[in-house]
Coordinates of C-alpha atoms in Angstrom, one line a residue:
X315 CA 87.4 95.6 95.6
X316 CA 87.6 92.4 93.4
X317 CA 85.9 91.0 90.8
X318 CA 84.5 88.2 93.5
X319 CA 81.4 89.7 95.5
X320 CA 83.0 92.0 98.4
X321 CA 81.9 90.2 101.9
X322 CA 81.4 92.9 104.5
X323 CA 81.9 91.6 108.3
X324 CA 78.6 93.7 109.7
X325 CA 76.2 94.5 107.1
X326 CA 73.9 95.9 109.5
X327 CA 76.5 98.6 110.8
X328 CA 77.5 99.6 107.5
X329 CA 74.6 99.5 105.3
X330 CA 73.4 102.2 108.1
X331 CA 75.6 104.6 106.7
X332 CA 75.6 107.4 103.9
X333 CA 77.5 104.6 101.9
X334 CA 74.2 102.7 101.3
X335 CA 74.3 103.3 97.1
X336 CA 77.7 102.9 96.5
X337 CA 78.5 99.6 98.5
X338 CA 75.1 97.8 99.2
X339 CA 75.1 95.6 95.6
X340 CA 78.6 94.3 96.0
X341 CA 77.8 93.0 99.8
X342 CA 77.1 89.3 100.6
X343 CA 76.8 87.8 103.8
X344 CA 80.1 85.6 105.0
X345 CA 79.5 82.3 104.4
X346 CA 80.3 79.9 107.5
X347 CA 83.2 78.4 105.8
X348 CA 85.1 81.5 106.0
X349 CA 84.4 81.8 109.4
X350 CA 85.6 78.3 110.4
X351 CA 88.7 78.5 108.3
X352 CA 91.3 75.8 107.8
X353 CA 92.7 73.7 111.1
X354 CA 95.9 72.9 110.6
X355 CA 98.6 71.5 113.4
X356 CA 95.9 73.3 116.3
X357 CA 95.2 76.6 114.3
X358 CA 92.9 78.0 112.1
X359 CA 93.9 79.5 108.7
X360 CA 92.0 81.2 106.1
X361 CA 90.3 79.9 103.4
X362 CA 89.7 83.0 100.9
X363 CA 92.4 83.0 99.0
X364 CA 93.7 79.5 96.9
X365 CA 97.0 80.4 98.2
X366 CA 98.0 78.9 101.8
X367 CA 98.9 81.8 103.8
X368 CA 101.6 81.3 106.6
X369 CA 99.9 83.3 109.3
X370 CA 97.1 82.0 111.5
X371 CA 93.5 83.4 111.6
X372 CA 92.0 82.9 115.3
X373 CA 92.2 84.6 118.8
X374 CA 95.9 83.9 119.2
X375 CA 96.7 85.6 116.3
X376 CA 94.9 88.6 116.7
X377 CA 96.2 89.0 120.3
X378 CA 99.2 89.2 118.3
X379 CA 98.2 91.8 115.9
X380 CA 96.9 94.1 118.8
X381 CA 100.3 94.3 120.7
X382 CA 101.7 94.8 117.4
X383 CA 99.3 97.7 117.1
X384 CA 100.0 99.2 120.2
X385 CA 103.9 98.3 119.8
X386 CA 103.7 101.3 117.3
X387 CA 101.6 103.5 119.0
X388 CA 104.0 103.5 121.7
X389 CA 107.0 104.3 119.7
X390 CA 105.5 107.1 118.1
X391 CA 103.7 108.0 121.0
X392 CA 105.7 111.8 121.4
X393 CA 103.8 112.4 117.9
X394 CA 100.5 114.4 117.8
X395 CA 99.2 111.7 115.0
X396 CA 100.9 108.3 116.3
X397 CA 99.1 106.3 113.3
X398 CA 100.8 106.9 110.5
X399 CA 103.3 110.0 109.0
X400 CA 102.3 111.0 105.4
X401 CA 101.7 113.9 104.8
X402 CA 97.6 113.8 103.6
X403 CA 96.2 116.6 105.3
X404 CA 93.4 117.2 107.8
X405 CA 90.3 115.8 105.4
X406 CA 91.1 113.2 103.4
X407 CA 88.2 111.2 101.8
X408 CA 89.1 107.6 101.1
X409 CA 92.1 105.5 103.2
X410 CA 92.6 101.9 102.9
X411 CA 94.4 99.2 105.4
X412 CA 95.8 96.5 103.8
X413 CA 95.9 93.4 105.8
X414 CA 94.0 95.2 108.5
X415 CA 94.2 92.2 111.1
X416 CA 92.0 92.9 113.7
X417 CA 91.2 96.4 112.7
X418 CA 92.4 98.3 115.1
X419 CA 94.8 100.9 113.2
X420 CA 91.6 101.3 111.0
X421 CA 89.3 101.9 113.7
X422 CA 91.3 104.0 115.4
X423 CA 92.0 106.3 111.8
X424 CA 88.1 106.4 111.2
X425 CA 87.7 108.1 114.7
X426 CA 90.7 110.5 113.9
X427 CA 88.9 111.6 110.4
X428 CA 85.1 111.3 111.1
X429 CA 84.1 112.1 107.7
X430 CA 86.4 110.0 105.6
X431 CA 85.6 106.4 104.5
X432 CA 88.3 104.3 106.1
X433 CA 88.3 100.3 104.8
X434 CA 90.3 97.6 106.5
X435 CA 90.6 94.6 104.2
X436 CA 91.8 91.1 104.8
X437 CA 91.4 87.6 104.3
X438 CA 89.5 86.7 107.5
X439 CA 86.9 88.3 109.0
X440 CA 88.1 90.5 112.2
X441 CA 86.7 89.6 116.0
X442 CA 84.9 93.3 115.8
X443 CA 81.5 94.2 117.6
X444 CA 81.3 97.7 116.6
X445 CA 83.3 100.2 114.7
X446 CA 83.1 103.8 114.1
X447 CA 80.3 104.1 110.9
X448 CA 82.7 105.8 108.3
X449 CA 84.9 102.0 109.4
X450 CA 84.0 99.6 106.6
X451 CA 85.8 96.1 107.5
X452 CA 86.2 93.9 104.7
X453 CA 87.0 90.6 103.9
X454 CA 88.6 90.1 100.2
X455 CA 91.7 89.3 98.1
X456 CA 94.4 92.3 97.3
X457 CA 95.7 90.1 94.6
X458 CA 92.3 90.4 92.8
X459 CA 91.8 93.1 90.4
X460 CA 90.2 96.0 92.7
X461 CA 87.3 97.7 91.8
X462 CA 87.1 100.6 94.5
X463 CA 85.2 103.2 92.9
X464 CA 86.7 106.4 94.5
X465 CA 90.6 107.4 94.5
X466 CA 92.2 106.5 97.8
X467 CA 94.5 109.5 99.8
X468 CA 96.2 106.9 101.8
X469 CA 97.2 103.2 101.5
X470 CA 98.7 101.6 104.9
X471 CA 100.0 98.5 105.5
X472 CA 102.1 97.4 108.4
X473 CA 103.8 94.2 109.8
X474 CA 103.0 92.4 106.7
X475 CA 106.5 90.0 106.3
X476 CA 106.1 86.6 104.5
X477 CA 102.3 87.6 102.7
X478 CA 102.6 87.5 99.4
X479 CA 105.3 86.0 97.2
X480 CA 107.7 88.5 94.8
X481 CA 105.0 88.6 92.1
X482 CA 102.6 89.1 94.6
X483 CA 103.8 92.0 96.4
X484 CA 104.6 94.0 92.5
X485 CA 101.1 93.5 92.4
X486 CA 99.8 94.8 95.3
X487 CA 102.0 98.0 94.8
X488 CA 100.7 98.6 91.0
X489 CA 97.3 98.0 92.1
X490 CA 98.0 100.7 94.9
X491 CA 99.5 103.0 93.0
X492 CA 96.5 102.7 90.2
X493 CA 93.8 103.5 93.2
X494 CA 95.4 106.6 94.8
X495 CA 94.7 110.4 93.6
X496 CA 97.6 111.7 92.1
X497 CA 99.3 113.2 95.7
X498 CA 98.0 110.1 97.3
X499 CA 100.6 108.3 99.9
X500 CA 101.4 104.8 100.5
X501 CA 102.6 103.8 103.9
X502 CA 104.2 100.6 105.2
X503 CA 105.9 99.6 108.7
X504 CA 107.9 96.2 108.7
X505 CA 109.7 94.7 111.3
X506 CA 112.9 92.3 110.7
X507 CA 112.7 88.6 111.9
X508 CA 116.7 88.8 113.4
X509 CA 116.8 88.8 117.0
X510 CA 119.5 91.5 117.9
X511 CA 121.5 92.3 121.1
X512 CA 124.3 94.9 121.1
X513 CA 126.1 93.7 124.5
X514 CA 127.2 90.1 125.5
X515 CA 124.0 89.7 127.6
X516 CA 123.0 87.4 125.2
X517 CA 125.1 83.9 124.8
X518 CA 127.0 83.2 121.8
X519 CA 125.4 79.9 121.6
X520 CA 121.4 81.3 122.5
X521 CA 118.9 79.8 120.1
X522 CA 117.7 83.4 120.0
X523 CA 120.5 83.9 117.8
X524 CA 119.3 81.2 115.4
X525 CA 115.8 82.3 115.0
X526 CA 116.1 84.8 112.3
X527 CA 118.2 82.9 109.8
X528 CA 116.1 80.2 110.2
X529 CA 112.8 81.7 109.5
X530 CA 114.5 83.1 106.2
X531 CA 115.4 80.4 105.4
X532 CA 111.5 78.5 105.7
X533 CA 110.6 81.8 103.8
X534 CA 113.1 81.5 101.1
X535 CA 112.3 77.7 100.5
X536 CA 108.5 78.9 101.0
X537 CA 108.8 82.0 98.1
X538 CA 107.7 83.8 100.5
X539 CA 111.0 85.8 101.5
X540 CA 110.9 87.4 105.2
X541 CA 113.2 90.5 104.4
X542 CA 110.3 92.9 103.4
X543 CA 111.3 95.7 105.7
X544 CA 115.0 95.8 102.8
X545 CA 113.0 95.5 99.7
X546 CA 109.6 97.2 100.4
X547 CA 111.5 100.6 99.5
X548 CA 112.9 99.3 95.9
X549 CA 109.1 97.6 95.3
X550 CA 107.5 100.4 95.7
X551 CA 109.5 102.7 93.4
X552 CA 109.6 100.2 91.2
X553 CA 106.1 100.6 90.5
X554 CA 106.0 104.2 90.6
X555 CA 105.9 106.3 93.6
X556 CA 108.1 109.4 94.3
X557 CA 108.8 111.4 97.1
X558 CA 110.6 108.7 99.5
X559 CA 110.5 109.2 103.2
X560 CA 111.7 106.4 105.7
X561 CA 112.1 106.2 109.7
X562 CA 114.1 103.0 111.4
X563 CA 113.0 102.1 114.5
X564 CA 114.8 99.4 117.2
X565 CA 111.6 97.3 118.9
X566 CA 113.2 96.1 122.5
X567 CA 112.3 92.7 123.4
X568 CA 111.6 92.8 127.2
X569 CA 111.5 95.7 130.0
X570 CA 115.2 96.1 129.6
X571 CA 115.4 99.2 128.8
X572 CA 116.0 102.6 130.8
X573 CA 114.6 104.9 129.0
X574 CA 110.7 104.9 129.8
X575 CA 108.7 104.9 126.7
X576 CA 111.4 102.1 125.3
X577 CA 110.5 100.0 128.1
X578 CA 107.1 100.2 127.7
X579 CA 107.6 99.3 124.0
X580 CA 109.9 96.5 125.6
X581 CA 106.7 95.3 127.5
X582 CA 104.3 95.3 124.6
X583 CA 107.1 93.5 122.3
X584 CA 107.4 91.0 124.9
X585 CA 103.8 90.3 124.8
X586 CA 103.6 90.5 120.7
X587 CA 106.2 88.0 120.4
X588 CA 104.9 85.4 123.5
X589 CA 101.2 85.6 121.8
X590 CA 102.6 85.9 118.1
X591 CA 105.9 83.7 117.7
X592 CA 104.0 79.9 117.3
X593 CA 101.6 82.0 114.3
X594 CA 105.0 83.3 113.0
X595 CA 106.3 79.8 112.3
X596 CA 104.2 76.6 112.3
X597 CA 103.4 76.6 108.8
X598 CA 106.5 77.6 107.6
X599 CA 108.6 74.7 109.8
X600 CA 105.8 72.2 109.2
X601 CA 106.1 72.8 105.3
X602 CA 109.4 74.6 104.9
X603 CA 111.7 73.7 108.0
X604 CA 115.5 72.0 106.9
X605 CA 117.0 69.4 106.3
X606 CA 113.0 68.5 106.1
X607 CA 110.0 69.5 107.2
X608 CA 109.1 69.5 111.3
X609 CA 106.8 68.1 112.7
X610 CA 104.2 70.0 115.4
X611 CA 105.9 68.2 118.4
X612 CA 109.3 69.4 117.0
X613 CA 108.1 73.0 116.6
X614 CA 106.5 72.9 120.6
X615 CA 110.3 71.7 122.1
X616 CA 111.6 74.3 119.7
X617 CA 109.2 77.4 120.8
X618 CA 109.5 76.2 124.2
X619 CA 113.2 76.9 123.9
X620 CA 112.7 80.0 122.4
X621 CA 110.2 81.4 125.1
X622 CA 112.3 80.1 128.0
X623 CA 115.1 82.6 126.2
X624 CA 112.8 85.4 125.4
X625 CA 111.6 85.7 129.3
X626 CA 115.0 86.1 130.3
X627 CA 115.2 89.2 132.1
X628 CA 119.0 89.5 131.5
X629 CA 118.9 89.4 127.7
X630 CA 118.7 92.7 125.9
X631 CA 117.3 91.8 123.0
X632 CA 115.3 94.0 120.1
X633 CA 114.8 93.5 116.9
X634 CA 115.2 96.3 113.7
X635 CA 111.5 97.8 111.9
X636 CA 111.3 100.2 109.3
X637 CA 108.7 102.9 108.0
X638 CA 108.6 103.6 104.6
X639 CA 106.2 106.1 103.4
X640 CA 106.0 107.8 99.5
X641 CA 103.7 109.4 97.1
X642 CA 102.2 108.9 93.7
X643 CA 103.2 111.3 91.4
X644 CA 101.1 114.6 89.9
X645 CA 100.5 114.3 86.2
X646 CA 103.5 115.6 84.7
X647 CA 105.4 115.4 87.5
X648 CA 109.5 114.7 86.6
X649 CA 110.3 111.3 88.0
X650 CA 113.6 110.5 88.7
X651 CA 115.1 107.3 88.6
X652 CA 116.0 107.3 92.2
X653 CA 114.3 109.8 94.5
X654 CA 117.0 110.8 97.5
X655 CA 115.8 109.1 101.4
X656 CA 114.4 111.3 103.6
X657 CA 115.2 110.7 107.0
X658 CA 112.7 111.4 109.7
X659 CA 113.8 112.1 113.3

């Protein structure tokens, strides 16, 4: 992918598979630093990329990113493919996951399409002890110049807020849009940081109602702004894609719900934000907090706050996400300046 030498997280699984030629010479083995990470105020952060990035790298952090997998799943469960919406067809050859966590979405994509080559990339190797063979997990920098050899049919990312600075994300999109086929789809699912409730369930004066404007605010002061799931949309056409298709969804909070598969999505968001929320915003109060930086102890009393809050069964709480999902023009193709929202049921 970059210029760097790709790392592959199981040569041995990989290397086993028709994709011997084309990947072998770019492999190295991870080197134990990468592994270990960086410690900071009790957890572990990668050490790929020279930029510090605000989200952990260790078990707590991937419990996180497999209720945020499932959160999805759950949501889109009615749908005969629950992974992702664009419209690609039943045998596409190359899909990538940016940002693929603990590989799950990946994984579970490669055993959809047997014979497609699906790659997960991110910045810290992935607790995985098997994957399908056509899985290649990698670890590597988007913001490198990518060297993939074959033109991707799909690009996914999801849940992805706070990664990469403005100049960043332009980057990621134009390097997208260079490595899909013509027809190729891009596909990204953000959630918002504000904590929402619709009734007066939830008190005026509840910290809950704090925790959104705050985190922005880290974000903002960070240059690492949290409202991706507004300005993925306007990114993306800005760097070329066509063909704009969206669906909003509302993530309860809790088993508040009454209507069945919304509770269930309650249960698993409840879980994602107990196992996720300290990840969310260590490094950002520790570096970015106001009027001055936190400390750890201040950021404990202040997630112990926020917990006590959350597991209130009386609080209807939920937050807003959004799926965006467009396509790269055919050669020739008319482009206009703004392509009209689709709205999916």
């Amino acid at each position: 992918m970059a210029k760097s030498p790709r790392i592959a997280v199981d040569t041995d699984i990989y290397l086993s598979t028709k994709y011997d030629d084309d990947w072998q010479s770019e492999t190295t083995s991870i080197g134990s630093s990468i592994y270990q990470g960086l410690m900071e105020n009790g957890r572990r952060y990668q050490t790929l990329s020279n930029k510090e990035y605000l989200i952990p790298s260790d078990e707590q952090a991937f419990e996180s990113y497999e209720a945020g997998h499932l959160l999805a799943m759950v949501l889109d469960s009615d749908r005969e493919n629950p992974l992702f919406r664009s419209p690609i067809g039943k045998n596409p050859k190359h899909i990538l996951d940016i940002g693929t966590g603990k590989g799950d979405w990946a994984i579970d994509v490669a055993d959809m399409f047997p014979n497609t080559t699906v790659r997960g990339v991110d910045l810290f190797p992935p607790p995985v002890t098997w994957m399908p063979p056509n899985c290649i997990l990698e670890v590597d920098n988007v913001l490198e110049e990518w060297t993939w050899r074959e033109p991707l049919d799909l690009i996914h990312m999801r849940i992805m807020i706070g990664s990469f600075d403005p100049a960043g994300w332009d980057r990621v999109y134009t390097s997208s849009f260079k490595s899909l086929r013509p027809g190729g789809w891009i596909e990204q699912l953000e959630g918002s940081p504000f904590i929402l409730c619709d009734d007066d369930s939830l008190p005026a004066d509840s910290i809950l109602r704090e925790w959104g404007s705050t985190m922005m605010g880290c974000g903002e002061r960070a240059g690492r702004s949290l409202d991706t799931m507004d300005t993925m949309r306007g990114a993306m056409e800005k760097a070329g894609f066509v063909d704009f298709q969206e669906k909003t969804y509302l993530w309860p909070i809790g088993p508040w719900a009454r209507d069945q598969k919304f509770k269930e999505a309650g249960v698993v968001n409840y879980h994602h934000w107990l196992s996720g929320m300290e990840g969310w915003c260590m490094w950002l109060l520790t570096h970015f907090g106001a009027p001055d930086p936190w400390s750890k102890d201040e950021v404990t009393v202040y997630l112990a706050k926020i917990r006590s809050e959350i597991k209130n069964p009386r609080y209807h709480l939920y937050q807003k996400a959004r799926r965006v999902w467009a396509r790269k023009p055919f050669p020739g193709e008319l482009t206009p300046e703004m392509t009209p929202i689709k709205e999916e049921a």
